[in-house]
Tab-separated table of C-alpha atoms and ligand atoms in Angstrom:
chain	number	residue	atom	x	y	z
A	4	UNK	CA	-7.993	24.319	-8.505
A	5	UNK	CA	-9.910	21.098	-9.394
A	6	UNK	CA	-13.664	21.240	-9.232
A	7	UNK	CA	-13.097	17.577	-8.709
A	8	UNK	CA	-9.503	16.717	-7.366
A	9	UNK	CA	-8.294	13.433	-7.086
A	10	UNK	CA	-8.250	13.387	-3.419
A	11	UNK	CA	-10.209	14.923	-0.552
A	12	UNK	CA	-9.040	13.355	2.936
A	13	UNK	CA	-12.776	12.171	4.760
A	14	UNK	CA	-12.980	12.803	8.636
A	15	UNK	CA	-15.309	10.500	10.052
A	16	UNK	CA	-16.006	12.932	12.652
A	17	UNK	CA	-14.498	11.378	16.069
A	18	UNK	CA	-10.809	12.976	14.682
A	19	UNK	CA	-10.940	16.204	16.990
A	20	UNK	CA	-12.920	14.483	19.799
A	21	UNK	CA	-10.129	12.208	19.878
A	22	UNK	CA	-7.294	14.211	19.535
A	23	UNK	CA	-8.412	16.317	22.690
A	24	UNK	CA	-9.192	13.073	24.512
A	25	UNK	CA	-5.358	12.001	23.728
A	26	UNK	CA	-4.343	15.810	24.735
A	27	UNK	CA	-5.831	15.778	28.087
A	28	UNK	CA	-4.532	12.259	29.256
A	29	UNK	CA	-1.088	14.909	29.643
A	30	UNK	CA	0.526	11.978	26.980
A	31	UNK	CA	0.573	12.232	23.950
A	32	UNK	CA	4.472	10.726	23.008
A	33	UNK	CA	3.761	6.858	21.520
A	34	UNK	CA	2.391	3.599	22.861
A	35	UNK	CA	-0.592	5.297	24.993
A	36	UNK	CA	-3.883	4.759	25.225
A	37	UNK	CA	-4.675	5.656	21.512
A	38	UNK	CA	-1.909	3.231	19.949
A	39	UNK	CA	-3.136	0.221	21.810
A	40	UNK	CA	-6.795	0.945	21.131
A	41	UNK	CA	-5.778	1.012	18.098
A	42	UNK	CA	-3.679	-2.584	18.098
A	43	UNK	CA	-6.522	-4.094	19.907
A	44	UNK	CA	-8.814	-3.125	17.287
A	45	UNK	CA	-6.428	-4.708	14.353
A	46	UNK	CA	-5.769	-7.676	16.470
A	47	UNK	CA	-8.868	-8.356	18.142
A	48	UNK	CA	-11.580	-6.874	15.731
A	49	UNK	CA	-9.839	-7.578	12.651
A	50	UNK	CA	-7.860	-10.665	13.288
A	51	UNK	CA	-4.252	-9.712	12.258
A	52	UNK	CA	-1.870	-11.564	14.597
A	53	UNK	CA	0.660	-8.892	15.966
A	54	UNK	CA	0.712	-5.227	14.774
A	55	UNK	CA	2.617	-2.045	15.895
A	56	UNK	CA	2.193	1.135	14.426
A	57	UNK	CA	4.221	3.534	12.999
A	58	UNK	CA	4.683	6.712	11.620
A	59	UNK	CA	4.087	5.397	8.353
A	60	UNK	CA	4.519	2.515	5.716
A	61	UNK	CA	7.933	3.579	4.845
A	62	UNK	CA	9.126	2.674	8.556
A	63	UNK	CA	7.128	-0.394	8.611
A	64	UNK	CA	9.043	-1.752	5.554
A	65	UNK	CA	11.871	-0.150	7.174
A	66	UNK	CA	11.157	-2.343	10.507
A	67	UNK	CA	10.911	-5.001	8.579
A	68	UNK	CA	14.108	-4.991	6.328
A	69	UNK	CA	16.199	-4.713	10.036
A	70	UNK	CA	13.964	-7.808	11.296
A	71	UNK	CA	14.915	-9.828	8.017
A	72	UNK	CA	18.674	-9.043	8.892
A	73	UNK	CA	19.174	-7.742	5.107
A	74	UNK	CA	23.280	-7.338	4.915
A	75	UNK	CA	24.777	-6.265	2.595
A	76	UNK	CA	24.870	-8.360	-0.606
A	77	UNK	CA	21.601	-9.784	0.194
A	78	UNK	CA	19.165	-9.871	-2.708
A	79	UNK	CA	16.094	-8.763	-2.366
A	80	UNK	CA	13.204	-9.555	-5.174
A	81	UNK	CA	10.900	-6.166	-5.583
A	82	UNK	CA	8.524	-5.342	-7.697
A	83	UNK	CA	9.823	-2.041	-10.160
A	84	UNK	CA	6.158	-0.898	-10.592
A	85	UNK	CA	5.511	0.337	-7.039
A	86	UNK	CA	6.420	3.298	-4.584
A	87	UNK	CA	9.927	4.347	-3.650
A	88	UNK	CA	9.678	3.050	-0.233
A	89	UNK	CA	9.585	-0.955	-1.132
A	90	UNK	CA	12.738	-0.862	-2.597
A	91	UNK	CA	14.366	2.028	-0.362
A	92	UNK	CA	13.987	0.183	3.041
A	93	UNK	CA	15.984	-2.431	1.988
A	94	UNK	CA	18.678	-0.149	0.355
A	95	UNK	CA	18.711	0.419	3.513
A	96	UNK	CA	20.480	-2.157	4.961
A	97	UNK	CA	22.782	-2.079	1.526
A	98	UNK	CA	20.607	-4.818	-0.057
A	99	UNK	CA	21.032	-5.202	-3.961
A	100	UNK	CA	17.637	-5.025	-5.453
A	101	UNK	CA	16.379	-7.342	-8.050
A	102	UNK	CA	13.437	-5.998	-9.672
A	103	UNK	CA	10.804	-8.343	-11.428
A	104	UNK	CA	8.258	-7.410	-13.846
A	105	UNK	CA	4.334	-7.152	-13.877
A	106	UNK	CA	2.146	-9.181	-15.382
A	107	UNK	CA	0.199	-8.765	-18.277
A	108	UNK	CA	-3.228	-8.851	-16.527
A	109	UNK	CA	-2.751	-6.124	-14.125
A	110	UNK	CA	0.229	-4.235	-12.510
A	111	UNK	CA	0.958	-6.632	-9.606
A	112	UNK	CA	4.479	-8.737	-10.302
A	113	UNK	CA	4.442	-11.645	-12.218
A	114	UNK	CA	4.437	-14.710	-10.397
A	115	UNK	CA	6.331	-16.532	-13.370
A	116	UNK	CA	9.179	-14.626	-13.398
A	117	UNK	CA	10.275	-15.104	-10.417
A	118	UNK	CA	11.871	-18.260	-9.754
A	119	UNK	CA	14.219	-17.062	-12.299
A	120	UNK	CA	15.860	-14.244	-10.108
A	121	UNK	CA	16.317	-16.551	-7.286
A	122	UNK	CA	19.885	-16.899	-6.694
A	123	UNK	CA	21.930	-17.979	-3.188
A	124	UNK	CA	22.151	-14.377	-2.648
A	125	UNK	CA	18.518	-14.271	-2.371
A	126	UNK	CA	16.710	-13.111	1.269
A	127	UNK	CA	13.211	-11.943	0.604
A	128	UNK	CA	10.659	-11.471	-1.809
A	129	UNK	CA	8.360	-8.086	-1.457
A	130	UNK	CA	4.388	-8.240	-3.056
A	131	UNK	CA	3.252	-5.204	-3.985
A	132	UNK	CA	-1.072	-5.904	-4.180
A	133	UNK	CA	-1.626	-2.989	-6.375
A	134	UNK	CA	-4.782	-1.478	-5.543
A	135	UNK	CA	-5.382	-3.804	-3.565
A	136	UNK	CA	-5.673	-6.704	-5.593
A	137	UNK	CA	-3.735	-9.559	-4.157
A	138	UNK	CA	-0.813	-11.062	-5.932
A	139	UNK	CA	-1.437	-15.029	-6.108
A	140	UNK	CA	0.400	-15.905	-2.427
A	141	UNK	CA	0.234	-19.422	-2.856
A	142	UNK	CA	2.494	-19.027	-5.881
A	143	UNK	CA	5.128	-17.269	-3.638
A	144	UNK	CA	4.765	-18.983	-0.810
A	145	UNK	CA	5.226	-21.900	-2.538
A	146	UNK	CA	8.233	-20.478	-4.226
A	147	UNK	CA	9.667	-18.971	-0.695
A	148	UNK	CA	9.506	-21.802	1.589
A	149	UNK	CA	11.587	-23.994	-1.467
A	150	UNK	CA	14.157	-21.568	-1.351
A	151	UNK	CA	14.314	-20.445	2.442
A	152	UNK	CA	12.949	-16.723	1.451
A	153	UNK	CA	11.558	-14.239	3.390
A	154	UNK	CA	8.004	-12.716	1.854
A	155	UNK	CA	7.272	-9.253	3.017
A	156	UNK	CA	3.436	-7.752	1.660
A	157	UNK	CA	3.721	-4.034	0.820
A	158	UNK	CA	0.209	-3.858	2.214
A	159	UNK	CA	-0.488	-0.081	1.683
A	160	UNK	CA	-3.277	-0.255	-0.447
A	161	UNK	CA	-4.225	-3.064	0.909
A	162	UNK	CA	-6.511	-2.521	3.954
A	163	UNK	CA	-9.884	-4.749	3.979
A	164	UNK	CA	-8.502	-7.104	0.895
A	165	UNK	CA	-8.256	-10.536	0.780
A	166	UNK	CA	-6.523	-13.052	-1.026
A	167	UNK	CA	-9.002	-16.136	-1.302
A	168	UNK	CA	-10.713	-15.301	1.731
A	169	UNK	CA	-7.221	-14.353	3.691
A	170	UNK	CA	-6.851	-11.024	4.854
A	171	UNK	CA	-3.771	-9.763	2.757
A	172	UNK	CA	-1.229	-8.704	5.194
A	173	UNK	CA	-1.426	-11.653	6.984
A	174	UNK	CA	0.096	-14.206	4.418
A	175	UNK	CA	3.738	-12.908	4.527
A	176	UNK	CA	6.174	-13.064	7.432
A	177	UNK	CA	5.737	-9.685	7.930
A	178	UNK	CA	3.402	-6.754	6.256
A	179	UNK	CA	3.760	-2.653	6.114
A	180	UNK	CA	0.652	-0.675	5.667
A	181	UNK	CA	-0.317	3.061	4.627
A	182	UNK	CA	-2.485	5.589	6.162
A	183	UNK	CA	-1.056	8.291	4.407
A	184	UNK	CA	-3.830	10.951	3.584
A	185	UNK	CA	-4.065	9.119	0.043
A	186	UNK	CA	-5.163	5.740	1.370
A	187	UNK	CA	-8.716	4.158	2.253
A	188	UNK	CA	-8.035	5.098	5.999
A	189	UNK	CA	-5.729	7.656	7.436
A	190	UNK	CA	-4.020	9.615	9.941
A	191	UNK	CA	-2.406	11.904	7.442
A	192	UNK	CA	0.916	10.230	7.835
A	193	UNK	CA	0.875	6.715	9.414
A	194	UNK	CA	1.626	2.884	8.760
A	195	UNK	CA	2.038	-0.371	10.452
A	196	UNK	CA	3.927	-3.347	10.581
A	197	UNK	CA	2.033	-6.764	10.960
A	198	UNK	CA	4.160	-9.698	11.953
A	199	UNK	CA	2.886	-13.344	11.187
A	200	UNK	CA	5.536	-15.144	12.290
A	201	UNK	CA	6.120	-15.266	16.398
A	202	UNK	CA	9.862	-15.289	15.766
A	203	UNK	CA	9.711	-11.667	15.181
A	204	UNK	CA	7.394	-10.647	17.643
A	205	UNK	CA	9.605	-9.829	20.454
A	206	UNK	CA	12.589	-8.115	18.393
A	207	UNK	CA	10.209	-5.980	16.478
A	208	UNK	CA	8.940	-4.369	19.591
A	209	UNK	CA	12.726	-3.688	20.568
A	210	UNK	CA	13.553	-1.958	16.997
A	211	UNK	CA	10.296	-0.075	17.223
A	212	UNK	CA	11.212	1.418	20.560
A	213	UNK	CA	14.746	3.133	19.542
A	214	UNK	CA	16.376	-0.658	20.493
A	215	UNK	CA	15.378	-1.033	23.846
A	216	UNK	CA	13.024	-2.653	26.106
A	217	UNK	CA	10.531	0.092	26.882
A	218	UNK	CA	7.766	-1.606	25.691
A	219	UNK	CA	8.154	-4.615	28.063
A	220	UNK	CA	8.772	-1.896	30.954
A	221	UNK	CA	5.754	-0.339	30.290
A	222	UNK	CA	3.891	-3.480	31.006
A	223	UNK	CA	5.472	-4.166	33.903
A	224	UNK	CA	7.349	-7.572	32.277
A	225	UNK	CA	11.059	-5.893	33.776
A	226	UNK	CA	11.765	-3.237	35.930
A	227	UNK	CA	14.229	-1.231	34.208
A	228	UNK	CA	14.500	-0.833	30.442
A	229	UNK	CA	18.311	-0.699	28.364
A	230	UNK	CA	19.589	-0.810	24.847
A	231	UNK	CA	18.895	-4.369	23.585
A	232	UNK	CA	20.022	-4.388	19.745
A	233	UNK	CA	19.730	-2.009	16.861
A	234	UNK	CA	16.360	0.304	16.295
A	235	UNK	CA	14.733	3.599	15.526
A	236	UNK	CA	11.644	5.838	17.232
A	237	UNK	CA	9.389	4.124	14.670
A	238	UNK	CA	6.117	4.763	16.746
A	239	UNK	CA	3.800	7.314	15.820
A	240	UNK	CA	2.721	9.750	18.388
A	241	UNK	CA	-0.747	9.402	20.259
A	242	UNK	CA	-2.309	12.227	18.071
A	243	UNK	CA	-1.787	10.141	15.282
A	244	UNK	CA	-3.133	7.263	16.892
A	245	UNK	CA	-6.071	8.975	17.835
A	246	UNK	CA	-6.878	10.197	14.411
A	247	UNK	CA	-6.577	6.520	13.458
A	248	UNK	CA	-8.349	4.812	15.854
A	249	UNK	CA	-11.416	7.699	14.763
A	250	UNK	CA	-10.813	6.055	11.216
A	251	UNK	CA	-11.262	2.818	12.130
A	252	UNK	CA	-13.639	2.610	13.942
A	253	UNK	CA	-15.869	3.738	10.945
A	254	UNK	CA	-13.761	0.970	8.280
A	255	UNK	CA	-17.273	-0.608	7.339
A	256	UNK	CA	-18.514	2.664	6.409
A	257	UNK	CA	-15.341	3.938	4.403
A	258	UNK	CA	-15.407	0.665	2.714
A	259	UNK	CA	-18.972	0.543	1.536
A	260	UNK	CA	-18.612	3.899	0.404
A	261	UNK	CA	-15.393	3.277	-2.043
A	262	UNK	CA	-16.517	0.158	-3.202
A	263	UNK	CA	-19.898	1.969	-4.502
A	264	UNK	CA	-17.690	4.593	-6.185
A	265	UNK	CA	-15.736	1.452	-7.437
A	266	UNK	CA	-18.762	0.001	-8.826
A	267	UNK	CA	-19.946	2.880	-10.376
A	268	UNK	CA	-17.513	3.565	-12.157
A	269	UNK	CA	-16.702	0.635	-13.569
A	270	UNK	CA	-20.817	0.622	-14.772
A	271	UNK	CA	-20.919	3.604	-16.239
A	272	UNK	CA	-17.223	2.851	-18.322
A	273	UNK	CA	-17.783	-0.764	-19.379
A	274	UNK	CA	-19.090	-0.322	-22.128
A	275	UNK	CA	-16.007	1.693	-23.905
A	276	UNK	CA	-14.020	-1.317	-22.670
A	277	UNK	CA	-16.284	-3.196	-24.551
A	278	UNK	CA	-15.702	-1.031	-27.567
A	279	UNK	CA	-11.665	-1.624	-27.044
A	280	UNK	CA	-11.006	2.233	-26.176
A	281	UNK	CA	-9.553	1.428	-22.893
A	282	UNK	CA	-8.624	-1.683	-20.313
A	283	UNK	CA	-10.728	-1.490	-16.949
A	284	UNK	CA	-8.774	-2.968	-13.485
A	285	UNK	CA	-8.391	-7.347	-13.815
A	286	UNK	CA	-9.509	-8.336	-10.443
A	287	UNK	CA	-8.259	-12.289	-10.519
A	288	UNK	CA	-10.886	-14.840	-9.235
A	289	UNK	CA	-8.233	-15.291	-5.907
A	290	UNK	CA	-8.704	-11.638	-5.097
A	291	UNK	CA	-11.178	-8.883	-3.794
A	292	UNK	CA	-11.946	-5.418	-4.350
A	293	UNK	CA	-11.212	-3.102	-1.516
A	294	UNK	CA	-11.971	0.306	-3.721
A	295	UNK	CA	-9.001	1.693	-3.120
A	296	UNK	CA	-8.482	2.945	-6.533
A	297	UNK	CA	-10.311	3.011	-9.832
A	298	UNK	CA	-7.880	3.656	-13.081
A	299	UNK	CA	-8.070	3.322	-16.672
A	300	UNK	CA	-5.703	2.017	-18.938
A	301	UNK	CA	-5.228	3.577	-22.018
A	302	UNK	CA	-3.527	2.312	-25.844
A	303	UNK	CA	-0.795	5.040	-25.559
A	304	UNK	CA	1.269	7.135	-23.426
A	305	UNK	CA	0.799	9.837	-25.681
A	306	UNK	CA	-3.751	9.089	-25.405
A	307	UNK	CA	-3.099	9.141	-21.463
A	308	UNK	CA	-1.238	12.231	-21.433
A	309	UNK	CA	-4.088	13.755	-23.727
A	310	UNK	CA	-6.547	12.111	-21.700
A	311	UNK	CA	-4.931	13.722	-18.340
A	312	UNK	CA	-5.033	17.191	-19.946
A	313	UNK	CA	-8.112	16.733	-21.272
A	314	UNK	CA	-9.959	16.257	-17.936
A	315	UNK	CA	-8.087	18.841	-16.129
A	316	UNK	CA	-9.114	20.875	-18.292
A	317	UNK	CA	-12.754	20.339	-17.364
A	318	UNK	CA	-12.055	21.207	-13.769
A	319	UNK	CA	-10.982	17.084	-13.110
A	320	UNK	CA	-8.239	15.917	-11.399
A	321	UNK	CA	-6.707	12.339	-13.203
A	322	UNK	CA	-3.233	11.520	-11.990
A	323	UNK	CA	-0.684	8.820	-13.864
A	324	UNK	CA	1.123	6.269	-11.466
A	325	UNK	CA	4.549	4.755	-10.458
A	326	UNK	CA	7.146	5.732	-12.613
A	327	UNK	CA	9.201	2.371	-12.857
A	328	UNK	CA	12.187	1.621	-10.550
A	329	UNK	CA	14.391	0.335	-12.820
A	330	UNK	CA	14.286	3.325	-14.848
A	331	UNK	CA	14.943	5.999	-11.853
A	332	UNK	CA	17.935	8.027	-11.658
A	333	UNK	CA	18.436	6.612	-8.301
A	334	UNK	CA	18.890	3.093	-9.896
A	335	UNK	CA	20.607	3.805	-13.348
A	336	UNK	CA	23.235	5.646	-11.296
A	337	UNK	CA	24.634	2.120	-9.765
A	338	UNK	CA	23.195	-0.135	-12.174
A	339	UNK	CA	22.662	-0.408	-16.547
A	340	UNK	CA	19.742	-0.143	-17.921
A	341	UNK	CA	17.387	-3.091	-18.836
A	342	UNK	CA	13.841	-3.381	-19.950
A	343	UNK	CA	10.714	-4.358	-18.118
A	344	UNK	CA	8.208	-4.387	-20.913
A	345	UNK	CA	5.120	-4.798	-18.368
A	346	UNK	CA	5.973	-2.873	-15.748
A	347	UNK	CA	6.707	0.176	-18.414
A	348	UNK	CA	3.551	-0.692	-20.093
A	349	UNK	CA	1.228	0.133	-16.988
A	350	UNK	CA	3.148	2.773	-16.258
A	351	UNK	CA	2.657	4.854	-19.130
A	352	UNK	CA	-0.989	4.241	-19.894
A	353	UNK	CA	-2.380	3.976	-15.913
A	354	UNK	CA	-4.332	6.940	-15.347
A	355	UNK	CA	-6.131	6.971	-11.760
A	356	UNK	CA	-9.883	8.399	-11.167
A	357	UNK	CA	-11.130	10.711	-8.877
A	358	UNK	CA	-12.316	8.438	-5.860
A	359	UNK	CA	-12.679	9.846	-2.594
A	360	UNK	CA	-15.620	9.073	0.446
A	361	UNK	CA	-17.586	12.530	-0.391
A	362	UNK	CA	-17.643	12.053	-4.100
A	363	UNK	CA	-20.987	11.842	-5.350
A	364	UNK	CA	-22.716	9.894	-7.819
A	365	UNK	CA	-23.253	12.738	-9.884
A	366	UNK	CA	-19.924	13.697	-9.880
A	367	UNK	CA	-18.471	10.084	-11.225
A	368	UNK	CA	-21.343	10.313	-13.864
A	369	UNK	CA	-19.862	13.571	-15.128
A	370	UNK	CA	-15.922	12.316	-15.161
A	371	UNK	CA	-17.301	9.361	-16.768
A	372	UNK	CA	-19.379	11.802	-19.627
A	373	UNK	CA	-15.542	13.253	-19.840
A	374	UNK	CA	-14.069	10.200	-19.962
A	375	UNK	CA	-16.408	9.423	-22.999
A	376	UNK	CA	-16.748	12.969	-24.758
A	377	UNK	CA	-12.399	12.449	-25.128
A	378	UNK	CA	-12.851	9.289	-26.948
A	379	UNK	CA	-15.844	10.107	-29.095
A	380	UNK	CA	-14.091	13.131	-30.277
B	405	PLP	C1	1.724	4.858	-0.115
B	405	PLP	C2	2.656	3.732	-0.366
B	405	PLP	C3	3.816	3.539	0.390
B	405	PLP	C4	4.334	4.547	1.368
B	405	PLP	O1	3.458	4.812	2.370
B	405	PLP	P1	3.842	5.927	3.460
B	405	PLP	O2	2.868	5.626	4.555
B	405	PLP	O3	3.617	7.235	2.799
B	405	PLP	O4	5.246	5.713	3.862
B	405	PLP	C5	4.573	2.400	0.182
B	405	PLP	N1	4.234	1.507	-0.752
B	405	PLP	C6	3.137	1.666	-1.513
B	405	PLP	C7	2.791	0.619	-2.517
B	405	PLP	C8	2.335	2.801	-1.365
B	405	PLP	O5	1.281	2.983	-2.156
């Protein structure tokens, strides 16, 4: 056990009030009361145009490789530093992925490379905003209305960020986000799709209802509800919702919170960036900082690993990151190997801070004493 893990989950304190509130209605199965507080909120609160939730980000991208109509022998442009799921959804629907590479600033894909791995083949493009720093959109948009693409933001680090001002997850055609127990607000498992572009608005509803009409019927727009086209139960139940809608209703607080840890941390360690012991997060001038995660990066796997060991063994949780893609098993057992010098690079040396609501400052000031003790030794 960690004195300080990586992780705690923070209840806001409306969870269980909620959840018995969504208990005693007598429904708690999807789209109730909790699930459309919960879209009014994002919609009218926040300002994203159409959302639906799901059971978690996975589905949304899953939602949103069916609404793209990836075939297969579609190409689809993914970034190979980022979760299983971006890539997966779109395997899908038998898609050949084409991953791209990161930049050298930070771990988000890099914007340059990409024209190059357009081909007639090509569908879609998914961002990955690592952390929650936004990839430069106008780039890519740019890029995706030349070529007739389809841009899809893996959003699930990327609640409360922005992207010159825009709220990321509403730059794309469509947007999947995370409220896993790992992200800045969560329902233990949970996710949702955001869709930008009206021509999806009506179909999505149909795939997230099993591929019927229900939705419609429940509002009283037809008066019986069939099989319409292709779909999955990608709605979350109401207990989730309720656990969310608890969540979100304390966002500003969650966020002030994490971007303090965020801040502090990046203090109290400046100074061996200055020395040249490690690299601290590149937040581009385009993007914000939504503090959902604080990591190092260090010269060498082999420092990292050290590093890792180091602080665990001071009672201090530090986890690495994405292994690359294009190295998986999954991948290399259809496909030969190639390099991705960037992508490898972050992953080997990323090594992610403790950064969770209840962490205190005293706490970050004694993983940052660790963090310097390693590299004075
Ligand atoms: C967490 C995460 C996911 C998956 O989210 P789930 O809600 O667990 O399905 C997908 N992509 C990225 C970049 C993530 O960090």
């Amino acid at each position: 056990m960690y004195r300080i893990p990586f992780n705690i989950p923070h209840y806001t304190g409306n969870e269980t009030k909620y959840l018995l509130e969504a208990a005693e209605t007598g429904k708690i199965s999807g789209n109730g009361l909790f699930t459309q507080k919960c879209h009014a909120f994002f919609e009218n609160q926040l300002g994203y145009p159409k959302v639906l939730l799901t059971t978690s980000c996975t589905d949304a991208l899953e939602m949103a490789a069916i609404l793209c109509k990836i075939e297969p022998e579609d190409e689809v442009i993914v970034p190979s530093f980022t979760f299983v799921s971006t890539a997966n959804a779109f395997i899908l629907r038998g898609a050949k992925i084409v991953f791209v590479d990161s930049g050298k600033l930070n771990p988000n894909l890099d914007v340059n490379q990409l024209e190059k791995l357009i081909t007639p083949k090509t569908k879609a493009i998914v961002v990955v905003h690592y952390a929650g720093v936004a990839c430069d959109m106008d780039h890519i948009m740019t890029l995706a209305k030349k070529y007739g693409l389809l841009v899809i933001e893996d959003a699930a680090h990327s609640i409360d960020a922005f992207y010159k001002g825009r709220k990321l997850g509403t730059i794309g055609h469509l947007a999947a986000f995370s409220f896993h127990e790992t992200k800045n607000i969560m329902s233990g498992e949970g996710g949702m799709l955001v869709i930008n572009d009206k021509r999806f608005e009506q179909r999505a509803e149909i795939i997230w209802e099993k591929g019927t009409n229900r939705a419609a019927f429940q509002r009283g727009e037809v008066d019986k509800y069939n099989w319409q086209d292709v779909g999955s139960s990608f709605l979350p139940s109401e207990l989730t919702a309720a656990v969310l809608f608890a969540q979100l209703e304390k966002l500003n607080d969650i966020q002030q919170k994490r971007i303090h840890i965020w801040n502090l941390y990046r203090k109290s360690l400046s100074n061996l960036e200055t020395k040249g012991f490690i690299r601290l997060p590149h937040i581009p001038e385009h993007a914000s900082n939504n503090g959902h995660l604080y990591y190092l990066i260090c010269k060498s796997q082999q420092e990292r690993d050290a590093l890792i060991k180091y602080l665990a063994a001071h009672g201090i949780q530090a986890v690495f990151h994405y292994l690359p893609l294009h190295k998986s098993d999954f991948y290399l057992s259809v496909n030969s190997e190639h390099d991705l010098p960037n992508a490898e690079f972050f992953s080997q040396r990323i090594v992610r801070l403790p950064l969770f609501y209840s962490i205190t400052d005293e706490m970050i000031a004694e993983v940052c004493d660790r963090v310097r003790s390693f590299f004075s030794r």
